[in-house]
Coordinates of C-alpha atoms and ligand atoms in Angstrom, one line a residue:
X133 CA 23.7 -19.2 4.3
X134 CA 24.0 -22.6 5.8
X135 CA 22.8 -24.0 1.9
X136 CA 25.9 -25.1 -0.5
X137 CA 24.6 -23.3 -3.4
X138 CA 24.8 -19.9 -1.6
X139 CA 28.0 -18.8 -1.9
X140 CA 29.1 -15.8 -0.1
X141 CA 31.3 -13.5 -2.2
X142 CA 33.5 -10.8 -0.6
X143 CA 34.5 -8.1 -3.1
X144 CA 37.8 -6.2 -4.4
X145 CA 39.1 -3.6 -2.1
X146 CA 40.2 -0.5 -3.8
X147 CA 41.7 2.5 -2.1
X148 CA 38.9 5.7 -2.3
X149 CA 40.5 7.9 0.2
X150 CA 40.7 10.3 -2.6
X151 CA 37.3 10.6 -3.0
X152 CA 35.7 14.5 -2.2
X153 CA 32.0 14.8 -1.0
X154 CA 30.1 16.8 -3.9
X155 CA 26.7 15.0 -3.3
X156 CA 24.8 15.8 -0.3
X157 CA 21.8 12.5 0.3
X158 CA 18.9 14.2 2.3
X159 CA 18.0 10.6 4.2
X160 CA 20.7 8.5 4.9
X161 CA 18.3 5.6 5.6
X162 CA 18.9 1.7 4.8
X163 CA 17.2 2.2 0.7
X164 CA 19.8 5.2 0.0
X165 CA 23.0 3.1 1.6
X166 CA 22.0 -0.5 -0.1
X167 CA 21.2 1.4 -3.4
X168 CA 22.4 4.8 -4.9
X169 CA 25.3 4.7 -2.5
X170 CA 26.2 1.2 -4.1
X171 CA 26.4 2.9 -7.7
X172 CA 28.4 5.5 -6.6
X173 CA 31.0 3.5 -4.7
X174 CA 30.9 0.9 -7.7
X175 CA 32.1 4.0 -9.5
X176 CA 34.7 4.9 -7.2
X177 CA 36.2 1.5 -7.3
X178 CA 36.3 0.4 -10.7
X179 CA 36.9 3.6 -12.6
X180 CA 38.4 7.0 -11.9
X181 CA 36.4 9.4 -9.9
X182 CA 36.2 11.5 -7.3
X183 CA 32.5 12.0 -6.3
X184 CA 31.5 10.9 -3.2
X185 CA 28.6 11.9 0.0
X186 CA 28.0 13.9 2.2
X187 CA 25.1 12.3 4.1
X188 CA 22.4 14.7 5.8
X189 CA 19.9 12.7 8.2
X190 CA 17.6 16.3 9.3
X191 CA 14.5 14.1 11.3
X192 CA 14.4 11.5 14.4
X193 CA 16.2 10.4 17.1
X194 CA 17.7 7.6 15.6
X195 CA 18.2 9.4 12.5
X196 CA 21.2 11.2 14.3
X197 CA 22.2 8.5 15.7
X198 CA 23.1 6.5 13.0
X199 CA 25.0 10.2 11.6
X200 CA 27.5 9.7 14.8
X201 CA 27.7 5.9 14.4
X202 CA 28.6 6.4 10.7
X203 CA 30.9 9.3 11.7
X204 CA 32.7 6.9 14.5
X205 CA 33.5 4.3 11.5
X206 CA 34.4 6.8 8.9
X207 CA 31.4 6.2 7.1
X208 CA 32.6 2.9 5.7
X209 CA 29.8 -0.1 6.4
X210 CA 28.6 -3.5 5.2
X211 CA 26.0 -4.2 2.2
X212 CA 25.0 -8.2 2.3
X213 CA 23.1 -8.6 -0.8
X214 CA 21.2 -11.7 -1.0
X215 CA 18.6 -13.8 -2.5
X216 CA 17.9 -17.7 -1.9
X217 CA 21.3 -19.1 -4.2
X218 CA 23.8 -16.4 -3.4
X219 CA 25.0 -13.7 -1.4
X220 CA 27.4 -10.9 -1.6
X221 CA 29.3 -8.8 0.7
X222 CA 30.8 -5.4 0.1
X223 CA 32.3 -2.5 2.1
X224 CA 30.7 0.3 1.2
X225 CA 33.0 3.5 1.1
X226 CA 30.9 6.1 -1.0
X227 CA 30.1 8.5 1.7
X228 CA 32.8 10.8 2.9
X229 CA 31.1 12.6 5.6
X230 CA 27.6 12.5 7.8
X231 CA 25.6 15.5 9.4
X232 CA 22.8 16.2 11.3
X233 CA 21.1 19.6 12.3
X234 CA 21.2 18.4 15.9
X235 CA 25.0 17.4 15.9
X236 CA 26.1 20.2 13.7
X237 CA 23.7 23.0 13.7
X238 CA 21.5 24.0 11.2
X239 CA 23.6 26.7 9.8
X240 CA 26.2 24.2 9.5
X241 CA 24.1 21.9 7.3
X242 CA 22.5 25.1 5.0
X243 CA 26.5 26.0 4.2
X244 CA 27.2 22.5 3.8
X245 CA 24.0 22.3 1.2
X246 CA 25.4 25.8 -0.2
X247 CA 29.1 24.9 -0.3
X248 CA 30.8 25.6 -3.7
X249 CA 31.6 22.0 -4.8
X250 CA 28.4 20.2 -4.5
X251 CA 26.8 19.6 -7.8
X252 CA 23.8 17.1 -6.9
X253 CA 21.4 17.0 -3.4
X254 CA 19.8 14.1 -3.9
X255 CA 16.5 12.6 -1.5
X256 CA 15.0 8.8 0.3
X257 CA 13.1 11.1 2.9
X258 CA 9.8 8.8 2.3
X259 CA 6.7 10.3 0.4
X260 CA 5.7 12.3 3.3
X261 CA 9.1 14.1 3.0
X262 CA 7.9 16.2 0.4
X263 CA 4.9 18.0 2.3
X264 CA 2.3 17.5 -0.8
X265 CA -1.0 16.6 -0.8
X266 CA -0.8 12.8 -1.8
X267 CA -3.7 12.8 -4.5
X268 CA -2.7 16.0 -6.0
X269 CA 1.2 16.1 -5.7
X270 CA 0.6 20.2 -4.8
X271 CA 2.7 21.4 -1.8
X272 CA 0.4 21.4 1.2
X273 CA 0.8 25.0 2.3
X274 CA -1.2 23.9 5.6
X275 CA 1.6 21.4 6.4
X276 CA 2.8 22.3 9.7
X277 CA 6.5 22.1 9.1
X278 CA 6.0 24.3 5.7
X279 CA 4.0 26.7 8.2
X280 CA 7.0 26.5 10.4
X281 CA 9.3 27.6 7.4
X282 CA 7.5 30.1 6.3
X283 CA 7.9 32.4 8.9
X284 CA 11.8 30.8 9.9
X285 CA 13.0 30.6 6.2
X286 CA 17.1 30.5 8.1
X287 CA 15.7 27.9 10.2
X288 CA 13.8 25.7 8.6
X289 CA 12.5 22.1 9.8
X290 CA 11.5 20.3 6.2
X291 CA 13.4 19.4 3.5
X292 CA 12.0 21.4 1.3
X293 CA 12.8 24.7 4.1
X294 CA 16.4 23.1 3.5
X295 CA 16.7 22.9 -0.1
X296 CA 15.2 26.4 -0.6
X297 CA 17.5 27.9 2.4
X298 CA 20.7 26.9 0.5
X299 CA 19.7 27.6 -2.9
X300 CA 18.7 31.0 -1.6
X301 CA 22.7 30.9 -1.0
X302 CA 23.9 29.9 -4.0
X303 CA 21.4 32.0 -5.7
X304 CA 22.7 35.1 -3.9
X305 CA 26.5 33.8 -4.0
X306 CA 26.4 33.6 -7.7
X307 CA 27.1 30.0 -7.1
X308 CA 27.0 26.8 -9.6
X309 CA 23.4 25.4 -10.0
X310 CA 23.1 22.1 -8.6
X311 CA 20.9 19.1 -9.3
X312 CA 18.1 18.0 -7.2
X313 CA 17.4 13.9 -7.4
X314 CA 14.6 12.5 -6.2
X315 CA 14.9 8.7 -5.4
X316 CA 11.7 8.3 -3.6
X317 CA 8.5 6.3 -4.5
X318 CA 6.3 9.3 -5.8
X319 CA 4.5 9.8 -9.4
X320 CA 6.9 12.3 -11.1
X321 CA 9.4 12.2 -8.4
X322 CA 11.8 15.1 -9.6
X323 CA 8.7 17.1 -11.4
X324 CA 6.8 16.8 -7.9
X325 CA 10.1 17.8 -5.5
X326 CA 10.0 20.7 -8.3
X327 CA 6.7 22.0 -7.7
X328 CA 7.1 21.5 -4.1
X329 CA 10.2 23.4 -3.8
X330 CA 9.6 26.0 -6.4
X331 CA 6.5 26.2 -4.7
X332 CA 7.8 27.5 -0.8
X333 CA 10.3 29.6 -2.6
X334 CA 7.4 31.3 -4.6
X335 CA 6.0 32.2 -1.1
X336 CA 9.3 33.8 0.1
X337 CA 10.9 35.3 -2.5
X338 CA 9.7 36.2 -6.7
X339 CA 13.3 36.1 -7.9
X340 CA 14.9 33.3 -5.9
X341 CA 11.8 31.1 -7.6
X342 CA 12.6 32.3 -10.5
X343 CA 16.5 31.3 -10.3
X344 CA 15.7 27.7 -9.3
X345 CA 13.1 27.6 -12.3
X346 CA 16.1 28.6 -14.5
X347 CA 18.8 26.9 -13.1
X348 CA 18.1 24.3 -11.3
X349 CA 18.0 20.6 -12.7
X350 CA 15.1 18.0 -11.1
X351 CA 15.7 14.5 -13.4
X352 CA 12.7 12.4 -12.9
X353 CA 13.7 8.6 -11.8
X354 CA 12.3 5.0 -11.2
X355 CA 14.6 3.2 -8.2
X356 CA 14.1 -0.3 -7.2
X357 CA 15.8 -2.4 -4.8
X358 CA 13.7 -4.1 -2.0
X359 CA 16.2 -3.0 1.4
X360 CA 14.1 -3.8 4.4
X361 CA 14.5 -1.9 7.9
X362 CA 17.3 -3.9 9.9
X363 CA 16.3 -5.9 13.0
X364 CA 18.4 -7.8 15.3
X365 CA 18.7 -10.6 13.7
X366 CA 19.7 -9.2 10.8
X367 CA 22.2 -6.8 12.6
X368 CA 23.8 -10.2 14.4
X369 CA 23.7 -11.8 10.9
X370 CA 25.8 -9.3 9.6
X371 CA 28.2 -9.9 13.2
X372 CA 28.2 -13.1 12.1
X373 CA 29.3 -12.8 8.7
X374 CA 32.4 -9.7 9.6
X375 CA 33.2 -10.9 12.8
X376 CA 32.3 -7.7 14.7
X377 CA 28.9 -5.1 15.0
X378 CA 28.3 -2.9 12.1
X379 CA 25.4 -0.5 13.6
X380 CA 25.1 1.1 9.9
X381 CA 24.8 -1.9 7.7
X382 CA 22.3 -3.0 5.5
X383 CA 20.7 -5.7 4.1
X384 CA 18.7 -5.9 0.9
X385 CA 18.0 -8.0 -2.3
X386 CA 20.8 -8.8 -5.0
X387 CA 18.5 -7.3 -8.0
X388 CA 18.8 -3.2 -8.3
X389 CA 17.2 -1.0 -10.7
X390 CA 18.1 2.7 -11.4
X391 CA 16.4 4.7 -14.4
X392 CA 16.9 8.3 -14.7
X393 CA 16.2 11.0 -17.2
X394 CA 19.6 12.6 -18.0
X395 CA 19.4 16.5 -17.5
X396 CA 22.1 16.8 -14.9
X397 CA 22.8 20.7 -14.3
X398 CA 26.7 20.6 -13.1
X399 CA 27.6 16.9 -13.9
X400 CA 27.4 13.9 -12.4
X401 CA 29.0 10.4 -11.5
X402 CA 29.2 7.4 -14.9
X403 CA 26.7 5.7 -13.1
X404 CA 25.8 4.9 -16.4
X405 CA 29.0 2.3 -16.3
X406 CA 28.3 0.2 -13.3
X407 CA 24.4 -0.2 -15.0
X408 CA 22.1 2.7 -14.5
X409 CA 20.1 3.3 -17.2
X410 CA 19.7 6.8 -18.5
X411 CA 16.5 7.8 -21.1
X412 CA 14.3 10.4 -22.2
X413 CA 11.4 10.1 -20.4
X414 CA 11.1 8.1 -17.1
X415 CA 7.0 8.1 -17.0
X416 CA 6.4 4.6 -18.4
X417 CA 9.3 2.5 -15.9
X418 CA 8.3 4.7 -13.2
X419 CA 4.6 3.8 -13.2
X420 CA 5.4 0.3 -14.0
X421 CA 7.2 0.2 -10.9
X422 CA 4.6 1.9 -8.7
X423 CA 1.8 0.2 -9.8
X424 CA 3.3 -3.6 -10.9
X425 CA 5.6 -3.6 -7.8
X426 CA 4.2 -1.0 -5.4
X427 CA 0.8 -1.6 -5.6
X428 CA 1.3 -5.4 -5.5
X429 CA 3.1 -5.2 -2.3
X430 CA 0.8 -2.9 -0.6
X431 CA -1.9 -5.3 -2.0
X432 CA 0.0 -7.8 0.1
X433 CA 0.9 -5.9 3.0
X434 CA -2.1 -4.8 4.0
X435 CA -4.1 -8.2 3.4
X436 CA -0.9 -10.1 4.8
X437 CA -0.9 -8.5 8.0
X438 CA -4.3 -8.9 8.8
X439 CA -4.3 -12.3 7.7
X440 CA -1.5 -12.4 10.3
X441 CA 1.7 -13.0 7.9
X442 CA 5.0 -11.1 9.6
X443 CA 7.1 -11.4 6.6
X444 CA 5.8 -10.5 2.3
X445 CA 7.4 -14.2 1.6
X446 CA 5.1 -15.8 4.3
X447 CA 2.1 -14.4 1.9
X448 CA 3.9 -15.5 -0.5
X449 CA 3.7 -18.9 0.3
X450 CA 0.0 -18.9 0.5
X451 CA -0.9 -19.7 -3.0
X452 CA -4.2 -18.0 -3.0
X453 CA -2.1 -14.3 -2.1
X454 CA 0.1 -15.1 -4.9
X455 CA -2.3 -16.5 -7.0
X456 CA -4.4 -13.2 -6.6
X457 CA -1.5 -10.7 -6.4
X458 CA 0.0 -12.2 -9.9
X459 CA -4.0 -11.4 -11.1
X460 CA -3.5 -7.9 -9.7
X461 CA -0.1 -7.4 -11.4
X462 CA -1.3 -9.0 -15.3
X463 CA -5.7 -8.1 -15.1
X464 CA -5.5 -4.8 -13.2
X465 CA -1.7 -3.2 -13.4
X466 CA -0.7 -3.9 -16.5
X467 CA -3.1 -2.8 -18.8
X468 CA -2.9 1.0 -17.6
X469 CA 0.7 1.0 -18.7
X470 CA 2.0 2.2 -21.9
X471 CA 5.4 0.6 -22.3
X472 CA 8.8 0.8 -24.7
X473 CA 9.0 -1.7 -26.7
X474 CA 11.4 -3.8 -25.3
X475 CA 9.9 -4.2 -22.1
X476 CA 7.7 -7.3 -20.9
X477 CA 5.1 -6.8 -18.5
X478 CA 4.4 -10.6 -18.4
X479 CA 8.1 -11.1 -17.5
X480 CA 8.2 -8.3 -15.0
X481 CA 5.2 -10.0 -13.1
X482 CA 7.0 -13.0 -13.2
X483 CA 10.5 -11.8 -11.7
X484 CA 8.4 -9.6 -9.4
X485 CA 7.2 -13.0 -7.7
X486 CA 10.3 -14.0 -7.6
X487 CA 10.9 -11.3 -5.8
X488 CA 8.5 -11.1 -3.1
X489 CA 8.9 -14.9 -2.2
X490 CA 12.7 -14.2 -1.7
X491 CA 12.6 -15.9 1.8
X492 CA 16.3 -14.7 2.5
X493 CA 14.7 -11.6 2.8
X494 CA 12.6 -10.9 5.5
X495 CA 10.3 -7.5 4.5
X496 CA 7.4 -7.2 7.3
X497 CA 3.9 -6.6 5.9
X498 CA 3.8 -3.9 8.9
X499 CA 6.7 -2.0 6.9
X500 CA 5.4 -1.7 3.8
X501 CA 1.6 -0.8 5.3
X502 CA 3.1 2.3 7.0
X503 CA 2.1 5.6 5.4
X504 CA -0.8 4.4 3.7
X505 CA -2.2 7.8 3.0
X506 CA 0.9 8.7 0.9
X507 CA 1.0 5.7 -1.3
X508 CA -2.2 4.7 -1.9
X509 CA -2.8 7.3 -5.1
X510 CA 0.1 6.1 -6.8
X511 CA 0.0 2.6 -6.3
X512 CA -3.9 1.7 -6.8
X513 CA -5.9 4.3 -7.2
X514 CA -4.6 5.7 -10.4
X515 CA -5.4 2.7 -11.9
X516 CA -8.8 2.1 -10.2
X517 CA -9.4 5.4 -12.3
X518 CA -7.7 4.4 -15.4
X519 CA -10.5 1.1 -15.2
X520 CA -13.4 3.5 -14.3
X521 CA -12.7 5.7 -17.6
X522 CA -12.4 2.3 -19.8
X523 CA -15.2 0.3 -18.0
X524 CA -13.1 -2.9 -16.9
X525 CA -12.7 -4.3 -14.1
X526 CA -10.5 -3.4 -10.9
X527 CA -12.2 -5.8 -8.3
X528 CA -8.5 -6.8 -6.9
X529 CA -7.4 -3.0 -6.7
X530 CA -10.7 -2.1 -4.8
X531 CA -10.0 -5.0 -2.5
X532 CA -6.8 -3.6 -1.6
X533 CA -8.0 -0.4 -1.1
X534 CA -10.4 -1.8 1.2
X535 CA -7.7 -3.8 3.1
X536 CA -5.8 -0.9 4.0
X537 CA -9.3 1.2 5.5
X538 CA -9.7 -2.6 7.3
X539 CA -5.9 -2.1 8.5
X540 CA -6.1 1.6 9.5
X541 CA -8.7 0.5 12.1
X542 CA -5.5 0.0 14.6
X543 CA -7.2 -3.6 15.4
X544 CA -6.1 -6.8 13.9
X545 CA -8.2 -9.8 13.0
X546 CA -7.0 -11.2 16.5
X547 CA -8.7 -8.4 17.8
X548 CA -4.5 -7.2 19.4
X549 CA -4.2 -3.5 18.8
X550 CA -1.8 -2.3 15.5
X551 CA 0.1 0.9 16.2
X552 CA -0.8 2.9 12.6
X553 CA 2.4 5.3 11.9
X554 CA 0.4 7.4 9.0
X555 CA 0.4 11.6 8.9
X556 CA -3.1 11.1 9.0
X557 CA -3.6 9.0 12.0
X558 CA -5.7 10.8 13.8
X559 CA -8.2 11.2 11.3
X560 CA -8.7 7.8 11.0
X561 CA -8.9 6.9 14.8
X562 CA -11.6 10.0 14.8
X563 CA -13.3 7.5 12.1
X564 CA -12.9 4.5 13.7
X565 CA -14.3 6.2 17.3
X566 CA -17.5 7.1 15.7
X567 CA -18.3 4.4 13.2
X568 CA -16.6 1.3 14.5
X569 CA -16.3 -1.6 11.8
X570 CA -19.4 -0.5 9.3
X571 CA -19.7 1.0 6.2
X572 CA -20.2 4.7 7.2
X573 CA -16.3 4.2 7.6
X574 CA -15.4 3.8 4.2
X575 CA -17.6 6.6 3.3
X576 CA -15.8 8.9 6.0
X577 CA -12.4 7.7 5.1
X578 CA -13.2 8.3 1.0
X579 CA -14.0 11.8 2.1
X580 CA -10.3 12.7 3.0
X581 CA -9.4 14.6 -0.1
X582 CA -6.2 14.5 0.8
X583 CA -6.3 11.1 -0.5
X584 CA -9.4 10.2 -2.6
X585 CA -9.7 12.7 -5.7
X586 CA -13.5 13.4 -5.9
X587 CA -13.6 11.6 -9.2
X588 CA -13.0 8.4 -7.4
X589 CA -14.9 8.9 -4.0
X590 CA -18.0 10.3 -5.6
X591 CA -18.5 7.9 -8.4
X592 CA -20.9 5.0 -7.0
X593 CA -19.6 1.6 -8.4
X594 CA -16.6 2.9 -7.1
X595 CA -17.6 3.4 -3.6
X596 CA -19.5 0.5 -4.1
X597 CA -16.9 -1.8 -5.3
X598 CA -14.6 -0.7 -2.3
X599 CA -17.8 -1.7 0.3
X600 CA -18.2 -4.8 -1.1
X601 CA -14.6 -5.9 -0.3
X602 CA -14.6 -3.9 2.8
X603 CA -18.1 -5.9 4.5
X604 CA -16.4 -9.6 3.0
X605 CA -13.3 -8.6 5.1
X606 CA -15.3 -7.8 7.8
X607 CA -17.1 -10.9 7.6
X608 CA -14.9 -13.7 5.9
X609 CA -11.8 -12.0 7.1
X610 CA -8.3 -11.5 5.1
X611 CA -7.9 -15.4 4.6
X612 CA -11.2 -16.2 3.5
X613 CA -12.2 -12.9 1.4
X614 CA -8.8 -13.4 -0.4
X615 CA -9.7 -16.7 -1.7
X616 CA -13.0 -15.9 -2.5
X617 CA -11.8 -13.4 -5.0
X618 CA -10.1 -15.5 -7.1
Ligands
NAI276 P1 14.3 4.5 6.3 O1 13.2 4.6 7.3 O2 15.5 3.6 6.5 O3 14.9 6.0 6.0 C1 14.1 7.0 5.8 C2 14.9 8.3 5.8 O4 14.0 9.4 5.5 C3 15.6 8.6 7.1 O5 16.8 9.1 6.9 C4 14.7 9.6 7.8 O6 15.4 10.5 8.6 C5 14.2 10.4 6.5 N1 12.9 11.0 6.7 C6 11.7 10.4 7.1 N2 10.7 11.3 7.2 C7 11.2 12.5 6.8 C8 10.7 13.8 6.7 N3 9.4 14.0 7.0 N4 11.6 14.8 6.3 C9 12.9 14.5 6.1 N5 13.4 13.3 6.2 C10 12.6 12.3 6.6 O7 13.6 4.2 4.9 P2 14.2 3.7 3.5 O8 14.1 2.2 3.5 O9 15.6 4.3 3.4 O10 13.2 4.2 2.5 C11 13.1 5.6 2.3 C12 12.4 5.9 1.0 O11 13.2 5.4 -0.1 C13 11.0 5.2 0.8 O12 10.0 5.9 1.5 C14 10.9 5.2 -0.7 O13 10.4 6.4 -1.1 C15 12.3 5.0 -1.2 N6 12.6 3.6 -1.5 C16 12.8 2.6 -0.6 C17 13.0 1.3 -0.9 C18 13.2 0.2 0.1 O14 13.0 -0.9 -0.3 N7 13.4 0.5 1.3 C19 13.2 1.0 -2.4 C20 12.8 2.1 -3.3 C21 12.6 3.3 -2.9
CS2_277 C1 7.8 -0.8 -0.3 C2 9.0 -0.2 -1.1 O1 8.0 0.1 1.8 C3 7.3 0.1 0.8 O2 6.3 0.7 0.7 O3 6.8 -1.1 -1.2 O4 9.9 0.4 -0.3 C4 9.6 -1.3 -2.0 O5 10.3 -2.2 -1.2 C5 10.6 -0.6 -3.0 O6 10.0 0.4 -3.7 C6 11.2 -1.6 -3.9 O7 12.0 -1.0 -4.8

């Protein structure tokens, strides 16, 4: 802020008290508030309209929290968007009201979902929201809050329980269909919430299935914006900046992406004015994004943090990590994509390094490593089996793949213990317990079929590839090994 080409912009003010709530967000975390919240008060403010959100947090402590704090500032909050020449600060007045199961009853939030006038429940509830099996994208019928639904369909505990709860509502009020939009980092992200919620209904109730197959609208989409969680320097930054505390504000990036197929089933906001991009077909930006972005920053998380880096733009400053993640993005990403014309991957690696070595942004490695066990398909090992069906090489893809088994350890290279937040924790402590640091590991941990697809964790030069990287990490360390591979 202190530099005199970053010029801090406060935007036009705009009166949106008009504005009615017929969007519900499932996840009112910092992604949804710095990015399709943004769109949508963009809307409100430059053009007529009158859609707004109601914002439903259903997990966590501070998830219910931040529902009251939003409440106790009538859901208006700061947005500082910022990269290393300019920043911008808005007041973001999209969302209209904010609820949580343990403030307002789960009932309350299943009418809420059911009411009349909402025509899009959209998600950010984080890939392990949607109770699949990562390699697969199937609902996991063993998960223990779709058990828990199962037999309390009224009561439910996962978002999915929620979703099919209401529609079984609306389905039974004879009630306008709504849309269901995915924003979240999974392959197929509206396909896969429709599996997943078609799916539980299936379990419960034939016709009610059947109605959601017919009615109900699930538009695949690609979102990008890199929000980091808020800490308290960012939090006093922004105190700084307004002059008082804003609990609910966010920080994130100035560059924002939003792609989505356009199949909406009872309307939707112009998004399309203030620079979303509608198409046909979603597949090709959304696996750009996943693999070119996603996969490079778990690439760097994982290898960052043990290498000891806090922040993505510290690896970034290490020329050998950006040297060997812009390798990953053009050698080992790229090639698996099948792009529209007008779309250069070259140019996209570029501005994704760009990206990452934003130093105004401070995204910890130990963010982006959590929930390994849900990303890893999408983001690497698609396109480790994209190179094993065409014979080239995915030596940087195996190396991260091997950082991440490295990092689930719960050690760093300091020898300081790492606390692993991952569904599948436990399986890999068990691991750990009985093999320690040795290759038996990585055969154990390609076992979980949750997320290794037997294709992959059977086919030798696969599994040999991976313990290759694995024993250099072991023995150079993250540095060292990373260097070496160039
Ligand atoms: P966050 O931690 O700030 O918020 C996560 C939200 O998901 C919270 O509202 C939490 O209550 C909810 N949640 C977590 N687990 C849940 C579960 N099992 N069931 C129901 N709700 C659950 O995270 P953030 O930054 O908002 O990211 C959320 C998701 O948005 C990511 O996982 C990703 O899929 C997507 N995303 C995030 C981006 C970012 O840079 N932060 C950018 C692009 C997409
Ligand atoms: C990150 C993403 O946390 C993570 O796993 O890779 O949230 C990333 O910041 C966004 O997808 C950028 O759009």
């Amino acid at each position: 802020m202190s530099s005199s080409k970053n010029k801090l912009r406060n935007t036009a003010r705009r009166n949106t008290s008009q504005v009615t709530s017929q969007m519900i967000h499932l996840g009112c975390g910092a992604f949804h508030r710095a990015h399709q919240a943004l769109y949508t008060h963009l809307v409100l403010e430059k053009f007529q309209s009158n859609w707004g959100y109601c914002e439903i947090n259903l997990m966590s402590e501070r998830g219910a929290i931040l529902i009251n704090q939003l409440n106790e500032q009538h859901c208006n909050y700061t947005l500082l968007e910022k990269d290393e020449e300019k920043s911008t600060l808005r007041t973001i007045k999209a969302i209209k009201q904010a609820m949580h199961p343990r403030i307002d009853g789960i009932n309350a939030i299943i009418e809420k979902m059911a009411a009349p006038e909402i025509a899009i429940i959209s998600l950010t509830v984080t890939e392990k929201g949607y109770c699949i099996s990562p390699s697969t994208d199937k609902l996991d019928l063993a998960n223990p809050f779709i058990q828990h639904d199962l037999t309390n369909p009224m009561e439910p505990q996962s978002v999915l329980g929620y979703i099919v709860a209401a529609l079984r509502l609306r389905f039974q009020r004879n009630l306008p269909p709504v849309t269901i939009l995915s924003c979240d980092n999974i392959r197929n992200n509206g396909e896969t919430a429709r599996q997943a919620i078609i799916g539980l209904a299936i379990q419960q109730d034939n016709q009610l299935a059947q109605w959601i197959e017919k009615n109900i609208t699930f538009p695949n989409t690609m979102v990008d914006r890199i929000v980091p969680a808020m800490t308290e320097s960012s939090y006093a930054e922004i105190k700084q900046l307004i002059g008082k505390d804003d609990p609910c504000a966010v920080i994130s990036e100035s560059f924002s992406q939003w792609v989505i197929e356009d199949c909406f089933a009872n309307g939707r906001p112009d998004w399309q004015r203030v620079g979303v991009q509608f198409v046909p077909d979603v597949a090709p930006y959304e696996m750009m994004k996943l693999r070119m972005l996603n996969g490079s920053h778990s690439f760097l998380a994982y290898l960052g943090h043990l290498a000891g880096y806090e922040f993505i733009s510290d690896t970034m400053q290490n020329p050998d990590f950006s040297q060997a993640v812009h390798k990953l993005m053009l050698h080992e990403q790229a090639p698996t994509l099948t792009m529209p014309n007008n779309i250069n991957l070259r140019k996209y690696a570029q501005d994704l390094l760009k990206r990452f070595s934003n130093r105004a942004i401070k995204h910890k490695t130990a963010q982006i490593a959590i929930d390994g066990s849900q990303k890893l398909p999408q983001r690497l090992l698609d396109s480790i089996m994209w190179h094993q069906q065409q014979g080239s090489d995915y030596t940087l893809l195996a190396l991260g793949v091997a950082a991440w088994m490295k990092y689930v350890s719960g050690v760093n290279e300091q020898g300081n213990p790492v606390s692993i937040q991952d569904p599948l924790r436990n399986e890999f402590a068990e691991i750990y317990q009985k093999y320690g640091f040795s290759l038996e590991t990585v055969d154990n941990l390609l076992k979980i079929g949750a997320i290794f697809p037997p294709q992959l964790s059977r086919n030798h030069q696969v599994v040999t590839k991976i313990k290759a990287a694995y024993q250099q990490l072991i023995v150079l360390g993250a540095q060292k090994t990373v260097k070496y591979y160039l």
